[in-house]
């Protein structure tokens, strides 16, 4: 089997075979995350081309996962591998027919060598897990679902192919399933991220595909700034749907950064901040600025009042609800919220001076 990736190339014999992947014996394995072009000689004059990604590398070889194979090539390769298995030339199970369509996954090289591979990589897996939080993974997953290829790889739209390649490798080193074997609950999310990253890499490194993709992006929104804001709003909404509060706050901050004079973005950001007790005073500031920008937004007053109730400041909440009633005397929600505030239990505390005089009067009595 001949293989090539960048400046590295070689001719290797087959090692073990797994579901959708193989282990290539080579003294100079390619780095994990590398895209490899393969040419598999199944018989004289009968060659099967394939593309794969390096999922595991160690001294003596590398494990690769297939993707983007034509059905007829996959069929010929499957037949060849089955013949090799029957002849005991290679080890482990046959290649499944749907494996080539899946994004790179974990457990690339099961069989008699898998224990040693897992042991040699265990310290790297632990280090990678320590550097990736679930919040970061979910944010990347949201980008994979709703963001652009550039946003997922965190590169500008004018990046060259080398920059795209480096960005893809950087993402693969962080989020490839093989680097998080100790987190089986992350497996599906990691596979989705790597699947989207692979599509992004292939699109942005192919001149024709990238031209069509950029043209499609350019036609979505009238200006680059507006496109950026709309994308942030869309991603924030996806985060909210996934109950990813940190991601929602992160993307709403970007909206406020792009359009600081738009009140609705500040209201949305404040509504996220108010869910965290430690960020509620920041939420107060965002609500105040939003009302300053749009003093007739009754919904902002209601949410602001709800925040003050959470902070045990009912007199401030009441003032905001009364403001709503000034704009709309029949506003049922504002009236209901005022009615539920109990003055005897939640009254504004006396000022420091009033407490001093009260103490003096009590002592005289």
mmCIF file of C-alpha atoms in Angstrom:
data_model
loop_
_atom_site.group_PDB
_atom_site.id
_atom_site.type_symbol
_atom_site.label_atom_id
_atom_site.label_comp_id
_atom_site.label_asym_id
_atom_site.label_seq_id
_atom_site.Cartn_x
_atom_site.Cartn_y
_atom_site.Cartn_z
ATOM 1 C CA UNK A 1 0.000 0.000 0.000
ATOM 2 C CA UNK A 2 1.387 3.403 -1.026
ATOM 3 C CA UNK A 3 0.562 6.511 1.000
ATOM 4 C CA UNK A 4 1.363 10.219 0.897
ATOM 5 C CA UNK A 5 0.706 13.243 3.087
ATOM 6 C CA UNK A 6 2.540 16.523 2.584
ATOM 7 C CA UNK A 7 6.267 15.850 2.375
ATOM 8 C CA UNK A 8 5.908 12.351 3.852
ATOM 9 C CA UNK A 9 5.287 9.307 1.687
ATOM 10 C CA UNK A 10 6.012 5.631 1.726
ATOM 11 C CA UNK A 11 5.019 2.075 0.895
ATOM 12 C CA UNK A 12 3.672 0.097 3.838
ATOM 13 C CA UNK A 13 2.331 -3.347 4.602
ATOM 14 C CA UNK A 14 -0.977 -3.832 6.393
ATOM 15 C CA UNK A 15 -1.140 -4.449 10.118
ATOM 16 C CA UNK A 16 -4.452 -4.860 11.923
ATOM 17 C CA UNK A 17 -7.845 -3.984 10.437
ATOM 18 C CA UNK A 18 -10.734 -2.357 12.298
ATOM 19 C CA UNK A 19 -14.192 -1.018 11.494
ATOM 20 C CA UNK A 20 -13.511 1.534 8.792
ATOM 21 C CA UNK A 21 -9.748 1.720 9.294
ATOM 22 C CA UNK A 22 -6.398 -0.047 9.059
ATOM 23 C CA UNK A 23 -2.999 0.044 10.694
ATOM 24 C CA UNK A 24 -0.073 0.786 8.374
ATOM 25 C CA UNK A 25 3.398 -0.426 9.296
ATOM 26 C CA UNK A 26 5.915 2.349 8.688
ATOM 27 C CA UNK A 27 9.050 3.599 10.386
ATOM 28 C CA UNK A 28 8.026 7.220 9.817
ATOM 29 C CA UNK A 29 4.313 7.677 10.703
ATOM 30 C CA UNK A 30 2.495 10.899 9.872
ATOM 31 C CA UNK A 31 1.277 13.169 12.707
ATOM 32 C CA UNK A 32 -2.168 12.555 14.209
ATOM 33 C CA UNK A 33 -4.815 14.494 12.269
ATOM 34 C CA UNK A 34 -2.954 14.347 8.937
ATOM 35 C CA UNK A 35 -4.904 13.723 5.744
ATOM 36 C CA UNK A 36 -3.421 10.732 3.880
ATOM 37 C CA UNK A 37 -3.884 9.754 0.239
ATOM 38 C CA UNK A 38 -3.761 5.972 -0.127
ATOM 39 C CA UNK A 39 -3.262 3.657 -3.116
ATOM 40 C CA UNK A 40 -4.026 0.065 -2.183
ATOM 41 C CA UNK A 41 -2.788 -2.616 -4.588
ATOM 42 C CA UNK A 42 -5.326 -5.433 -4.313
ATOM 43 C CA UNK A 43 -3.857 -7.323 -7.291
ATOM 44 C CA UNK A 44 -1.491 -6.565 -10.204
ATOM 45 C CA UNK A 45 -3.122 -3.758 -12.185
ATOM 46 C CA UNK A 46 -5.986 -3.504 -9.714
ATOM 47 C CA UNK A 47 -5.555 -0.511 -7.394
ATOM 48 C CA UNK A 48 -8.006 1.120 -4.985
ATOM 49 C CA UNK A 49 -7.573 4.848 -4.221
ATOM 50 C CA UNK A 50 -8.732 6.119 -0.845
ATOM 51 C CA UNK A 51 -8.421 9.043 1.556
ATOM 52 C CA UNK A 52 -7.972 8.678 5.294
ATOM 53 C CA UNK A 53 -7.110 10.628 8.428
ATOM 54 C CA UNK A 54 -4.370 9.581 10.856
ATOM 55 C CA UNK A 55 -6.047 8.819 14.172
ATOM 56 C CA UNK A 56 -3.186 7.150 15.997
ATOM 57 C CA UNK A 57 0.594 7.169 15.541
ATOM 58 C CA UNK A 58 3.372 5.336 17.349
ATOM 59 C CA UNK A 59 6.775 3.875 16.690
ATOM 60 C CA UNK A 60 6.367 1.332 13.927
ATOM 61 C CA UNK A 61 3.172 2.546 12.313
ATOM 62 C CA UNK A 62 -0.030 4.570 12.273
ATOM 63 C CA UNK A 63 -3.761 3.882 12.400
ATOM 64 C CA UNK A 64 -5.909 5.590 9.759
ATOM 65 C CA UNK A 65 -9.650 5.951 9.196
ATOM 66 C CA UNK A 66 -11.189 5.865 5.708
ATOM 67 C CA UNK A 67 -13.634 8.459 4.405
ATOM 68 C CA UNK A 68 -14.992 9.586 1.037
ATOM 69 C CA UNK A 69 -14.589 6.299 -0.830
ATOM 70 C CA UNK A 70 -16.617 5.470 -3.909
ATOM 71 C CA UNK A 71 -18.990 2.516 -3.369
ATOM 72 C CA UNK A 72 -17.243 0.383 -6.013
ATOM 73 C CA UNK A 73 -13.815 1.083 -4.471
ATOM 74 C CA UNK A 74 -15.119 0.274 -1.019
ATOM 75 C CA UNK A 75 -16.544 -3.003 -2.302
ATOM 76 C CA UNK A 76 -13.248 -4.011 -3.925
ATOM 77 C CA UNK A 77 -11.289 -3.102 -0.801
ATOM 78 C CA UNK A 78 -13.689 -5.002 1.433
ATOM 79 C CA UNK A 79 -13.313 -8.096 -0.757
ATOM 80 C CA UNK A 80 -9.521 -7.798 -0.684
ATOM 81 C CA UNK A 81 -9.382 -7.373 3.097
ATOM 82 C CA UNK A 82 -11.688 -10.342 3.642
ATOM 83 C CA UNK A 83 -9.377 -12.458 1.514
ATOM 84 C CA UNK A 84 -6.390 -11.282 3.558
ATOM 85 C CA UNK A 85 -8.236 -12.111 6.784
ATOM 86 C CA UNK A 86 -9.035 -15.621 5.598
ATOM 87 C CA UNK A 87 -5.411 -16.141 4.653
ATOM 88 C CA UNK A 88 -4.367 -14.873 8.130
ATOM 89 C CA UNK A 89 -2.200 -12.197 6.527
ATOM 90 C CA UNK A 90 -3.842 -9.502 8.685
ATOM 91 C CA UNK A 91 -5.714 -9.437 11.994
ATOM 92 C CA UNK A 92 -9.060 -8.244 13.434
ATOM 93 C CA UNK A 93 -12.484 -7.700 11.811
ATOM 94 C CA UNK A 94 -13.600 -6.802 8.262
ATOM 95 C CA UNK A 95 -14.318 -3.335 6.970
ATOM 96 C CA UNK A 96 -18.009 -2.378 7.143
ATOM 97 C CA UNK A 97 -19.688 -0.913 4.101
ATOM 98 C CA UNK A 98 -20.821 2.269 5.846
ATOM 99 C CA UNK A 99 -17.582 2.996 7.668
ATOM 100 C CA UNK A 100 -16.159 5.238 4.963
ATOM 101 C CA UNK A 101 -19.028 7.686 5.333
ATOM 102 C CA UNK A 102 -18.540 8.253 9.030
ATOM 103 C CA UNK A 103 -16.282 10.985 10.386
ATOM 104 C CA UNK A 104 -13.022 9.858 12.025
ATOM 105 C CA UNK A 105 -13.778 7.950 15.195
ATOM 106 C CA UNK A 106 -11.970 6.369 18.090
ATOM 107 C CA UNK A 107 -10.695 2.779 18.475
ATOM 108 C CA UNK A 108 -8.823 2.918 15.188
ATOM 109 C CA UNK A 109 -6.538 -0.021 15.761
ATOM 110 C CA UNK A 110 -8.202 -2.713 17.868
ATOM 111 C CA UNK A 111 -6.740 -6.187 18.044
ATOM 112 C CA UNK A 112 -3.493 -7.498 19.424
ATOM 113 C CA UNK A 113 -1.688 -4.145 19.142
ATOM 114 C CA UNK A 114 -4.468 -1.997 20.625
ATOM 115 C CA UNK A 115 -3.452 -2.439 24.262
ATOM 116 C CA UNK A 116 0.058 -1.171 23.639
ATOM 117 C CA UNK A 117 -1.210 1.719 21.515
ATOM 118 C CA UNK A 118 -3.673 2.767 24.221
ATOM 119 C CA UNK A 119 -1.005 2.537 26.905
ATOM 120 C CA UNK A 120 1.517 4.601 24.950
ATOM 121 C CA UNK A 121 -1.065 7.308 24.282
ATOM 122 C CA UNK A 122 -2.738 7.366 27.696
ATOM 123 C CA UNK A 123 -0.652 10.227 29.062
ATOM 124 C CA UNK A 124 -1.379 12.293 25.972
ATOM 125 C CA UNK A 125 -5.103 11.560 26.296
ATOM 126 C CA UNK A 126 -5.112 12.729 29.911
ATOM 127 C CA UNK A 127 -3.275 15.924 28.995
ATOM 128 C CA UNK A 128 -5.695 16.663 26.176
ATOM 129 C CA UNK A 129 -8.721 16.098 28.396
ATOM 130 C CA UNK A 130 -7.260 18.461 30.979
ATOM 131 C CA UNK A 131 -7.014 21.201 28.362
ATOM 132 C CA UNK A 132 -10.554 20.894 26.992
ATOM 133 C CA UNK A 133 -13.606 21.712 29.083
ATOM 134 C CA UNK A 134 -17.127 20.567 28.315
ATOM 135 C CA UNK A 135 -18.106 24.206 27.869
ATOM 136 C CA UNK A 136 -15.457 24.579 25.150
ATOM 137 C CA UNK A 137 -16.592 21.365 23.476
ATOM 138 C CA UNK A 138 -20.232 22.464 23.448
ATOM 139 C CA UNK A 139 -19.278 25.860 22.047
ATOM 140 C CA UNK A 140 -17.349 24.134 19.259
ATOM 141 C CA UNK A 141 -20.272 21.769 18.670
ATOM 142 C CA UNK A 142 -22.618 24.734 18.277
ATOM 143 C CA UNK A 143 -20.246 26.219 15.692
ATOM 144 C CA UNK A 144 -20.118 22.865 13.918
ATOM 145 C CA UNK A 145 -23.916 22.866 13.658
ATOM 146 C CA UNK A 146 -24.675 26.501 12.883
ATOM 147 C CA UNK A 147 -21.454 28.414 12.197
ATOM 148 C CA UNK A 148 -19.376 28.855 9.076
ATOM 149 C CA UNK A 149 -16.316 26.793 8.188
ATOM 150 C CA UNK A 150 -14.151 29.785 9.058
ATOM 151 C CA UNK A 151 -15.761 30.201 12.469
ATOM 152 C CA UNK A 152 -15.364 26.504 13.270
ATOM 153 C CA UNK A 153 -11.652 26.523 12.383
ATOM 154 C CA UNK A 154 -11.242 29.997 13.951
ATOM 155 C CA UNK A 155 -9.539 31.514 10.921
ATOM 156 C CA UNK A 156 -10.247 34.657 8.827
ATOM 157 C CA UNK A 157 -11.963 34.245 5.476
ATOM 158 C CA UNK A 158 -8.757 35.172 3.624
ATOM 159 C CA UNK A 159 -6.675 32.352 5.128
ATOM 160 C CA UNK A 160 -4.389 30.395 2.824
ATOM 161 C CA UNK A 161 -4.440 26.601 2.555
ATOM 162 C CA UNK A 162 -1.550 26.196 5.001
ATOM 163 C CA UNK A 163 -3.453 28.223 7.596
ATOM 164 C CA UNK A 164 -6.540 26.077 7.039
ATOM 165 C CA UNK A 165 -4.445 22.947 7.442
ATOM 166 C CA UNK A 166 -2.806 24.151 10.655
ATOM 167 C CA UNK A 167 -6.167 25.192 12.081
ATOM 168 C CA UNK A 168 -7.661 21.781 11.282
ATOM 169 C CA UNK A 169 -4.753 19.946 12.921
ATOM 170 C CA UNK A 170 -5.031 22.171 15.979
ATOM 171 C CA UNK A 171 -8.742 21.389 16.302
ATOM 172 C CA UNK A 172 -8.145 17.655 15.725
ATOM 173 C CA UNK A 173 -5.517 17.538 18.469
ATOM 174 C CA UNK A 174 -8.048 19.005 20.898
ATOM 175 C CA UNK A 175 -11.275 17.278 19.929
ATOM 176 C CA UNK A 176 -10.464 13.968 18.269
ATOM 177 C CA UNK A 177 -12.296 11.127 20.081
ATOM 178 C CA UNK A 178 -9.040 9.173 20.490
ATOM 179 C CA UNK A 179 -7.773 11.889 22.815
ATOM 180 C CA UNK A 180 -10.772 11.586 25.126
ATOM 181 C CA UNK A 181 -11.144 7.859 25.618
ATOM 182 C CA UNK A 182 -11.931 8.483 29.265
ATOM 183 C CA UNK A 183 -15.050 10.489 28.377
ATOM 184 C CA UNK A 184 -17.454 8.117 26.596
ATOM 185 C CA UNK A 185 -20.263 10.626 27.243
ATOM 186 C CA UNK A 186 -18.473 13.053 24.897
ATOM 187 C CA UNK A 187 -18.106 10.572 22.030
ATOM 188 C CA UNK A 188 -21.101 11.667 19.959
ATOM 189 C CA UNK A 189 -20.308 15.373 20.352
ATOM 190 C CA UNK A 190 -16.653 14.814 19.452
ATOM 191 C CA UNK A 191 -17.602 12.844 16.346
ATOM 192 C CA UNK A 192 -19.917 15.633 15.192
ATOM 193 C CA UNK A 193 -17.218 18.257 15.699
ATOM 194 C CA UNK A 194 -14.601 16.240 13.807
ATOM 195 C CA UNK A 195 -17.048 15.398 11.029
ATOM 196 C CA UNK A 196 -17.832 19.088 10.503
ATOM 197 C CA UNK A 197 -14.145 20.004 10.760
ATOM 198 C CA UNK A 198 -13.274 17.460 8.084
ATOM 199 C CA UNK A 199 -15.908 18.913 5.742
ATOM 200 C CA UNK A 200 -14.584 22.412 6.459
ATOM 201 C CA UNK A 201 -11.015 21.336 5.730
ATOM 202 C CA UNK A 202 -11.899 19.628 2.463
ATOM 203 C CA UNK A 203 -14.024 22.544 1.290
ATOM 204 C CA UNK A 204 -11.519 25.275 2.106
ATOM 205 C CA UNK A 205 -8.528 23.449 0.624
ATOM 206 C CA UNK A 206 -10.261 22.791 -2.706
ATOM 207 C CA UNK A 207 -10.219 25.919 -4.894
ATOM 208 C CA UNK A 208 -13.510 25.253 -6.699
ATOM 209 C CA UNK A 209 -15.398 24.156 -3.593
ATOM 210 C CA UNK A 210 -14.104 27.135 -1.652
ATOM 211 C CA UNK A 211 -15.100 29.575 -4.395
ATOM 212 C CA UNK A 212 -18.657 28.227 -4.410
ATOM 213 C CA UNK A 213 -18.804 28.241 -0.592
ATOM 214 C CA UNK A 214 -17.536 31.839 -0.316
ATOM 215 C CA UNK A 215 -19.975 32.936 -2.998
ATOM 216 C CA UNK A 216 -22.832 31.368 -1.068
ATOM 217 C CA UNK A 217 -21.716 33.113 2.141
ATOM 218 C CA UNK A 218 -21.422 36.474 0.385
ATOM 219 C CA UNK A 219 -24.985 36.246 -0.925
ATOM 220 C CA UNK A 220 -26.534 35.577 2.488
ATOM 221 C CA UNK A 221 -26.277 39.075 3.974
ATOM 222 C CA UNK A 222 -25.833 42.568 2.535
ATOM 223 C CA UNK A 223 -22.733 43.512 4.538
ATOM 224 C CA UNK A 224 -19.938 41.691 6.306
ATOM 225 C CA UNK A 225 -20.770 43.352 9.628
ATOM 226 C CA UNK A 226 -24.446 42.416 9.394
ATOM 227 C CA UNK A 227 -23.490 38.879 8.430
ATOM 228 C CA UNK A 228 -21.316 38.669 11.513
ATOM 229 C CA UNK A 229 -24.118 39.905 13.802
ATOM 230 C CA UNK A 230 -26.714 37.589 12.272
ATOM 231 C CA UNK A 231 -24.355 34.632 12.638
ATOM 232 C CA UNK A 232 -23.744 35.481 16.295
ATOM 233 C CA UNK A 233 -27.490 35.709 16.963
ATOM 234 C CA UNK A 234 -28.069 32.392 15.225
ATOM 235 C CA UNK A 235 -25.338 30.645 17.184
ATOM 236 C CA UNK A 236 -26.529 32.183 20.451
ATOM 237 C CA UNK A 237 -30.044 30.885 19.772
ATOM 238 C CA UNK A 238 -28.629 27.413 19.141
ATOM 239 C CA UNK A 239 -26.729 27.592 22.439
ATOM 240 C CA UNK A 240 -29.933 28.552 24.231
ATOM 241 C CA UNK A 241 -31.722 25.616 22.620
ATOM 242 C CA UNK A 242 -28.919 23.299 23.808
ATOM 243 C CA UNK A 243 -29.149 24.811 27.329
ATOM 244 C CA UNK A 244 -25.592 26.031 26.939
ATOM 245 C CA UNK A 245 -25.834 29.245 28.986
ATOM 246 C CA UNK A 246 -22.114 30.046 28.839
ATOM 247 C CA UNK A 247 -22.155 29.771 25.053
ATOM 248 C CA UNK A 248 -25.271 31.947 24.831
ATOM 249 C CA UNK A 249 -23.644 34.689 26.922
ATOM 250 C CA UNK A 250 -20.429 34.452 24.885
ATOM 251 C CA UNK A 251 -22.197 34.980 21.542
ATOM 252 C CA UNK A 252 -24.540 37.687 22.834
ATOM 253 C CA UNK A 253 -21.491 39.591 24.039
ATOM 254 C CA UNK A 254 -20.243 39.477 20.458
ATOM 255 C CA UNK A 255 -23.569 40.892 19.271
ATOM 256 C CA UNK A 256 -23.259 43.778 21.732
ATOM 257 C CA UNK A 257 -19.667 44.303 20.602
ATOM 258 C CA UNK A 258 -20.714 44.515 16.931
ATOM 259 C CA UNK A 259 -23.808 46.673 17.612
ATOM 260 C CA UNK A 260 -23.439 48.490 20.959
ATOM 261 C CA UNK A 261 -26.278 50.918 20.160
ATOM 262 C CA UNK A 262 -28.902 48.197 19.608
ATOM 263 C CA UNK A 263 -30.926 47.793 22.804
ATOM 264 C CA UNK A 264 -32.334 44.330 22.088
ATOM 265 C CA UNK A 265 -28.889 42.708 22.099
ATOM 266 C CA UNK A 266 -28.147 44.183 25.516
ATOM 267 C CA UNK A 267 -31.503 42.939 26.830
ATOM 268 C CA UNK A 268 -30.748 39.439 25.516
ATOM 269 C CA UNK A 269 -27.277 39.497 27.051
ATOM 270 C CA UNK A 270 -28.681 40.689 30.393
ATOM 271 C CA UNK A 271 -31.305 37.941 30.362
ATOM 272 C CA UNK A 272 -28.472 35.404 30.180
ATOM 273 C CA UNK A 273 -26.276 37.107 32.752
ATOM 274 C CA UNK A 274 -29.098 37.276 35.290
ATOM 275 C CA UNK A 275 -29.190 33.473 35.438
ATOM 276 C CA UNK A 276 -25.775 33.486 37.164
ATOM 277 C CA UNK A 277 -25.787 35.023 40.632
ATOM 278 C CA UNK A 278 -22.231 36.258 40.246
ATOM 279 C CA UNK A 279 -23.064 38.173 37.044
ATOM 280 C CA UNK A 280 -26.286 39.882 38.115
ATOM 281 C CA UNK A 281 -24.788 43.325 38.690
ATOM 282 C CA UNK A 282 -23.378 43.181 35.171
ATOM 283 C CA UNK A 283 -26.889 42.295 34.018
ATOM 284 C CA UNK A 284 -28.160 45.416 35.831
ATOM 285 C CA UNK A 285 -25.709 47.531 33.845
ATOM 286 C CA UNK A 286 -26.803 45.979 30.553
ATOM 287 C CA UNK A 287 -30.504 46.541 31.349
ATOM 288 C CA UNK A 288 -29.836 50.159 32.329
ATOM 289 C CA UNK A 289 -27.992 50.803 29.068
ATOM 290 C CA UNK A 290 -30.721 49.060 27.049
ATOM 291 C CA UNK A 291 -33.453 51.221 28.653
ATOM 292 C CA UNK A 292 -31.358 54.302 28.011
ATOM 293 C CA UNK A 293 -31.187 53.344 24.330
ATOM 294 C CA UNK A 294 -34.881 52.386 24.104
ATOM 295 C CA UNK A 295 -36.943 53.837 27.001
ATOM 296 C CA UNK A 296 -40.237 52.454 25.634
ATOM 297 C CA UNK A 297 -39.396 48.741 25.636
ATOM 298 C CA UNK A 298 -41.828 47.356 28.222
ATOM 299 C CA UNK A 299 -40.357 43.853 27.944
ATOM 300 C CA UNK A 300 -36.972 45.179 29.080
ATOM 301 C CA UNK A 301 -38.564 46.814 32.160
ATOM 302 C CA UNK A 302 -40.324 43.538 33.047
ATOM 303 C CA UNK A 303 -37.150 41.459 32.764
ATOM 304 C CA UNK A 304 -35.198 44.092 34.674
ATOM 305 C CA UNK A 305 -37.836 43.995 37.416
ATOM 306 C CA UNK A 306 -37.607 40.214 37.572
ATOM 307 C CA UNK A 307 -33.842 40.550 38.048
ATOM 308 C CA UNK A 308 -34.330 42.941 40.976
ATOM 309 C CA UNK A 309 -36.763 40.489 42.561
ATOM 310 C CA UNK A 310 -34.100 37.773 42.286
ATOM 311 C CA UNK A 311 -31.657 40.147 43.977
ATOM 312 C CA UNK A 312 -34.190 40.770 46.794
ATOM 313 C CA UNK A 313 -34.690 44.403 45.828
ATOM 314 C CA UNK A 314 -38.496 44.480 45.437
ATOM 315 C CA UNK A 315 -38.820 48.264 45.768
ATOM 316 C CA UNK A 316 -36.657 48.665 42.663
ATOM 317 C CA UNK A 317 -38.691 46.036 40.838
ATOM 318 C CA UNK A 318 -41.928 47.835 41.792
ATOM 319 C CA UNK A 319 -40.625 51.101 40.325
ATOM 320 C CA UNK A 320 -39.945 49.363 37.004
ATOM 321 C CA UNK A 321 -43.369 47.708 36.932
ATOM 322 C CA UNK A 322 -44.995 51.094 37.627
ATOM 323 C CA UNK A 323 -43.055 52.476 34.671
ATOM 324 C CA UNK A 324 -44.640 49.807 32.484
ATOM 325 C CA UNK A 325 -48.088 50.810 33.743
ATOM 326 C CA UNK A 326 -47.336 54.433 32.858
ATOM 327 C CA UNK A 327 -46.803 53.320 29.259
ATOM 328 C CA UNK A 328 -49.683 50.825 29.299
ATOM 329 C CA UNK A 329 -52.165 51.222 32.203
ATOM 330 C CA UNK A 330 -53.821 47.908 31.388
ATOM 331 C CA UNK A 331 -50.666 45.814 31.303
ATOM 332 C CA UNK A 332 -51.793 42.650 33.112
ATOM 333 C CA UNK A 333 -48.338 41.184 33.775
ATOM 334 C CA UNK A 334 -47.060 44.384 35.399
ATOM 335 C CA UNK A 335 -50.138 44.566 37.619
ATOM 336 C CA UNK A 336 -49.794 40.922 38.599
ATOM 337 C CA UNK A 337 -46.155 41.348 39.561
ATOM 338 C CA UNK A 338 -46.903 44.406 41.680
ATOM 339 C CA UNK A 339 -49.668 42.496 43.434
ATOM 340 C CA UNK A 340 -47.383 39.613 44.361
ATOM 341 C CA UNK A 341 -44.864 41.886 46.085
ATOM 342 C CA UNK A 342 -45.671 41.808 49.839
ATOM 343 C CA UNK A 343 -44.768 45.192 51.375
ATOM 344 C CA UNK A 344 -44.623 43.880 54.952
ATOM 345 C CA UNK A 345 -42.115 41.144 54.081
ATOM 346 C CA UNK A 346 -40.182 42.880 51.327
ATOM 347 C CA UNK A 347 -39.967 46.524 52.149
ATOM 348 C CA UNK A 348 -37.124 48.880 51.468
ATOM 349 C CA UNK A 349 -34.780 48.837 54.470
ATOM 350 C CA UNK A 350 -34.426 52.013 56.523
ATOM 351 C CA UNK A 351 -31.483 54.222 55.756
ATOM 352 C CA UNK A 352 -28.476 54.262 58.073
ATOM 353 C CA UNK A 353 -29.441 57.685 59.502
ATOM 354 C CA UNK A 354 -33.018 56.530 60.150
ATOM 355 C CA UNK A 355 -31.735 53.471 62.004
ATOM 356 C CA UNK A 356 -29.504 55.673 64.186
ATOM 357 C CA UNK A 357 -32.378 57.946 65.193
ATOM 358 C CA UNK A 358 -34.608 54.933 65.794
ATOM 359 C CA UNK A 359 -31.994 53.479 68.141
ATOM 360 C CA UNK A 360 -31.724 56.779 70.072
ATOM 361 C CA UNK A 361 -35.517 57.054 70.453
ATOM 362 C CA UNK A 362 -35.737 53.482 71.728
ATOM 363 C CA UNK A 363 -32.995 54.130 74.278
ATOM 364 C CA UNK A 364 -34.763 57.256 75.581
ATOM 365 C CA UNK A 365 -37.953 55.320 75.980
#
